[in-house]
């Protein structure tokens, strides 16, 4: 037990004086904090010395609150702007030509886009509509021949046909010794009765093994095609341009299938200068074998195409009995290469406008420019895994 008068705090608890009451401090109308007048340092934490509210202080506080509110309300528009920016960047990425910067050859930037400019000499008048019979066709041809003036600078008839065959044979024999080449190809074709838009492509060709790489510069820009004889089960590897190509990746398509025939008159196995020369040579040799019956040929010298000297051969047929598909052919043969570098073929028409006959009956238009030979193409140039092509497999 504790004795009376013990110094123990417990014993003297009830004898201690009562604590002074806690003063109620005034409240700041701005920061809502208690202000202690006796502690100036506490005032500096919230309110300026002197009166609790001054006009300038209140205005500053209101501005601070407005800034906080603006930051909170601006988060929504900022997020929307970020989403829109991401979508735009994604769209540009998907539609950008899939070539790594700095790896594209200089020929791509310097390629001639569009058809070549042709300065055509006067040509023989062709029948506007289909002749009623073979005899009528021969009569029309005799009338045209009789009316046409004789130009001593123009070689005509069988001699012109023989000269054409001689040039093409010589060019094929020489070009067969070329391992590879690069060129710009312009192509326009009529498929299913409809004349399509012209397309410009970059072309790489290797003769052994026969390999082709194509890249579209117009039309489906960015589309790429690879074909190598004996690889990919005989199929072409195609990546479409733009978004479709990025999403679908590389497609394997039969070069002789229905899908290919919807987009081209000839399979990829017949692409290139050498194959085109051989195809034309077959037609000319057939005409010679038929003793040039129903066909007329003339050659014009001193012609220019893409700043290169050429011969122009104009071949016309009297009726479909002599050529089922072609009514007229205009062929430019490069004098140095002895190869066809441009050909425009026209088909038959019924009741065509005489002033727009060629325009309405154009069926094929092929032109080669920027031809570079001996560039030593290798397997990676015809490989879909080539990093420069960025083809998704």
PDB file of C-alpha atoms in Angstrom, residues 32-144:
ATOM      1  CA  UNK A  32      -9.179  25.819 -44.049  1.00  0.00           C
ATOM      2  CA  UNK A  33      -6.334  25.383 -41.551  1.00  0.00           C
ATOM      3  CA  UNK A  34      -6.161  26.551 -37.945  1.00  0.00           C
ATOM      4  CA  UNK A  35      -3.983  29.587 -37.491  1.00  0.00           C
ATOM      5  CA  UNK A  36      -1.926  30.047 -34.396  1.00  0.00           C
ATOM      6  CA  UNK A  37      -1.213  33.692 -33.829  1.00  0.00           C
ATOM      7  CA  UNK A  38       1.400  32.788 -31.240  1.00  0.00           C
ATOM      8  CA  UNK A  39       3.460  30.777 -33.755  1.00  0.00           C
ATOM      9  CA  UNK A  40       4.434  32.898 -36.746  1.00  0.00           C
ATOM     10  CA  UNK A  41       6.110  29.961 -38.427  1.00  0.00           C
ATOM     11  CA  UNK A  42       2.785  28.153 -38.605  1.00  0.00           C
ATOM     12  CA  UNK A  43       1.282  31.132 -40.399  1.00  0.00           C
ATOM     13  CA  UNK A  44       3.892  30.982 -43.155  1.00  0.00           C
ATOM     14  CA  UNK A  45       2.925  27.436 -43.991  1.00  0.00           C
ATOM     15  CA  UNK A  46      -0.506  28.442 -45.205  1.00  0.00           C
ATOM     16  CA  UNK A  47      -1.360  32.088 -44.978  1.00  0.00           C
ATOM     17  CA  UNK A  48       0.579  35.305 -45.351  1.00  0.00           C
ATOM     18  CA  UNK A  49       1.235  37.382 -42.241  1.00  0.00           C
ATOM     19  CA  UNK A  50      -1.240  40.030 -41.399  1.00  0.00           C
ATOM     20  CA  UNK A  51      -4.905  39.732 -42.319  1.00  0.00           C
ATOM     21  CA  UNK A  52      -6.185  36.286 -43.190  1.00  0.00           C
ATOM     22  CA  UNK A  53      -7.530  37.210 -46.603  1.00  0.00           C
ATOM     23  CA  UNK A  54      -6.169  39.688 -49.065  1.00  0.00           C
ATOM     24  CA  UNK A  55      -7.553  40.178 -52.626  1.00  0.00           C
ATOM     25  CA  UNK A  56      -4.270  39.143 -54.230  1.00  0.00           C
ATOM     26  CA  UNK A  57      -3.924  36.024 -52.084  1.00  0.00           C
ATOM     27  CA  UNK A  58      -7.499  34.943 -52.790  1.00  0.00           C
ATOM     28  CA  UNK A  59      -6.994  35.461 -56.530  1.00  0.00           C
ATOM     29  CA  UNK A  60      -3.816  33.363 -56.473  1.00  0.00           C
ATOM     30  CA  UNK A  61      -5.611  30.560 -54.681  1.00  0.00           C
ATOM     31  CA  UNK A  62      -8.470  30.619 -57.182  1.00  0.00           C
ATOM     32  CA  UNK A  63      -5.987  30.443 -60.065  1.00  0.00           C
ATOM     33  CA  UNK A  64      -4.306  27.421 -58.472  1.00  0.00           C
ATOM     34  CA  UNK A  65      -7.630  25.630 -58.172  1.00  0.00           C
ATOM     35  CA  UNK A  66      -8.464  26.482 -61.799  1.00  0.00           C
ATOM     36  CA  UNK A  67      -5.142  25.040 -62.930  1.00  0.00           C
ATOM     37  CA  UNK A  68      -5.797  21.798 -61.091  1.00  0.00           C
ATOM     38  CA  UNK A  69      -9.283  21.586 -62.583  1.00  0.00           C
ATOM     39  CA  UNK A  70      -7.906  22.253 -66.076  1.00  0.00           C
ATOM     40  CA  UNK A  71      -5.306  19.518 -65.690  1.00  0.00           C
ATOM     41  CA  UNK A  72      -7.974  17.041 -64.661  1.00  0.00           C
ATOM     42  CA  UNK A  73     -10.351  17.989 -67.492  1.00  0.00           C
ATOM     43  CA  UNK A  74      -7.543  17.981 -70.108  1.00  0.00           C
ATOM     44  CA  UNK A  75      -6.727  14.327 -69.542  1.00  0.00           C
ATOM     45  CA  UNK A  76      -9.652  13.241 -71.737  1.00  0.00           C
ATOM     46  CA  UNK A  77      -8.667  15.274 -74.832  1.00  0.00           C
ATOM     47  CA  UNK A  78      -5.019  14.312 -74.385  1.00  0.00           C
ATOM     48  CA  UNK A  79      -5.939  10.649 -74.358  1.00  0.00           C
ATOM     49  CA  UNK A  80      -8.074  11.087 -77.471  1.00  0.00           C
ATOM     50  CA  UNK A  81      -5.228  12.917 -79.216  1.00  0.00           C
ATOM     51  CA  UNK A  82      -2.875  10.059 -78.331  1.00  0.00           C
ATOM     52  CA  UNK A  83      -5.302   7.502 -79.787  1.00  0.00           C
ATOM     53  CA  UNK A  84      -5.721   9.527 -82.999  1.00  0.00           C
ATOM     54  CA  UNK A  85      -1.952   9.959 -83.360  1.00  0.00           C
ATOM     55  CA  UNK A  86      -1.372   6.244 -82.878  1.00  0.00           C
ATOM     56  CA  UNK A  87      -4.018   5.440 -85.497  1.00  0.00           C
ATOM     57  CA  UNK A  88      -2.448   7.858 -87.994  1.00  0.00           C
ATOM     58  CA  UNK A  89       1.034   6.424 -87.456  1.00  0.00           C
ATOM     59  CA  UNK A  90      -0.332   2.905 -87.861  1.00  0.00           C
ATOM     60  CA  UNK A  91      -2.130   3.823 -91.079  1.00  0.00           C
ATOM     61  CA  UNK A  92       1.001   5.412 -92.532  1.00  0.00           C
ATOM     62  CA  UNK A  93       3.076   2.399 -91.540  1.00  0.00           C
ATOM     63  CA  UNK A  94       0.678  -0.055 -93.145  1.00  0.00           C
ATOM     64  CA  UNK A  95       0.473   1.947 -96.364  1.00  0.00           C
ATOM     65  CA  UNK A  96       4.138   2.833 -96.692  1.00  0.00           C
ATOM     66  CA  UNK A  97       6.113   1.203 -99.447  1.00  0.00           C
ATOM     67  CA  UNK A  98       7.822  -1.695 -97.602  1.00  0.00           C
ATOM     68  CA  UNK A  99      11.448  -0.844 -98.336  1.00  0.00           C
ATOM     69  CA  UNK A 100      14.035  -0.053 -95.705  1.00  0.00           C
ATOM     70  CA  UNK A 101      15.409   3.467 -96.022  1.00  0.00           C
ATOM     71  CA  UNK A 102      18.757   3.572 -97.734  1.00  0.00           C
ATOM     72  CA  UNK A 103      18.497   0.098 -99.283  1.00  0.00           C
ATOM     73  CA  UNK A 104      16.404   0.969-102.337  1.00  0.00           C
ATOM     74  CA  UNK A 105      18.483   1.089-105.529  1.00  0.00           C
ATOM     75  CA  UNK A 106      18.916   4.415-107.245  1.00  0.00           C
ATOM     76  CA  UNK A 107      17.086   3.046-110.282  1.00  0.00           C
ATOM     77  CA  UNK A 108      13.813   3.071-108.299  1.00  0.00           C
ATOM     78  CA  UNK A 109      13.987   6.811-107.782  1.00  0.00           C
ATOM     79  CA  UNK A 110      14.974   7.457-111.407  1.00  0.00           C
ATOM     80  CA  UNK A 111      12.502   5.060-113.020  1.00  0.00           C
ATOM     81  CA  UNK A 112      10.316   6.402-115.813  1.00  0.00           C
ATOM     82  CA  UNK A 113       6.746   6.367-114.520  1.00  0.00           C
ATOM     83  CA  UNK A 114       4.106   5.917-117.213  1.00  0.00           C
ATOM     84  CA  UNK A 115       4.175   5.033-120.909  1.00  0.00           C
ATOM     85  CA  UNK A 116       6.931   6.305-123.212  1.00  0.00           C
ATOM     86  CA  UNK A 117       6.280   9.171-125.566  1.00  0.00           C
ATOM     87  CA  UNK A 118       5.927   7.807-129.079  1.00  0.00           C
ATOM     88  CA  UNK A 119       6.532   9.944-132.139  1.00  0.00           C
ATOM     89  CA  UNK A 120       4.818   7.877-134.803  1.00  0.00           C
ATOM     90  CA  UNK A 121       5.313   8.216-138.550  1.00  0.00           C
ATOM     91  CA  UNK A 122       2.386   7.900-140.953  1.00  0.00           C
ATOM     92  CA  UNK A 123       1.222   4.294-141.077  1.00  0.00           C
ATOM     93  CA  UNK A 124      -0.868   2.337-143.573  1.00  0.00           C
ATOM     94  CA  UNK A 125      -4.598   2.736-143.278  1.00  0.00           C
ATOM     95  CA  UNK A 126      -6.137  -0.229-141.469  1.00  0.00           C
ATOM     96  CA  UNK A 127      -9.667  -1.519-142.042  1.00  0.00           C
ATOM     97  CA  UNK A 128     -12.059   0.131-139.600  1.00  0.00           C
ATOM     98  CA  UNK A 129     -14.462  -2.801-139.334  1.00  0.00           C
ATOM     99  CA  UNK A 130     -14.244  -6.512-139.966  1.00  0.00           C
ATOM    100  CA  UNK A 131     -14.246  -7.409-143.683  1.00  0.00           C
ATOM    101  CA  UNK A 132     -17.252  -9.374-144.854  1.00  0.00           C
ATOM    102  CA  UNK A 133     -15.044 -12.020-146.470  1.00  0.00           C
ATOM    103  CA  UNK A 134     -11.482 -12.906-147.314  1.00  0.00           C
ATOM    104  CA  UNK A 135     -11.992 -11.692-150.870  1.00  0.00           C
ATOM    105  CA  UNK A 136     -13.255  -8.329-149.594  1.00  0.00           C
ATOM    106  CA  UNK A 137     -10.216  -8.031-147.354  1.00  0.00           C
ATOM    107  CA  UNK A 138      -7.889  -8.625-150.315  1.00  0.00           C
ATOM    108  CA  UNK A 139      -9.741  -6.013-152.344  1.00  0.00           C
ATOM    109  CA  UNK A 140      -9.422  -3.451-149.533  1.00  0.00           C
ATOM    110  CA  UNK A 141      -5.718  -4.202-149.199  1.00  0.00           C
ATOM    111  CA  UNK A 142      -5.131  -3.686-152.929  1.00  0.00           C
ATOM    112  CA  UNK A 143      -6.961  -0.365-152.804  1.00  0.00           C
ATOM    113  CA  UNK A 144      -4.919   0.830-149.846  1.00  0.00           C
TER     114      UNK A 144
END
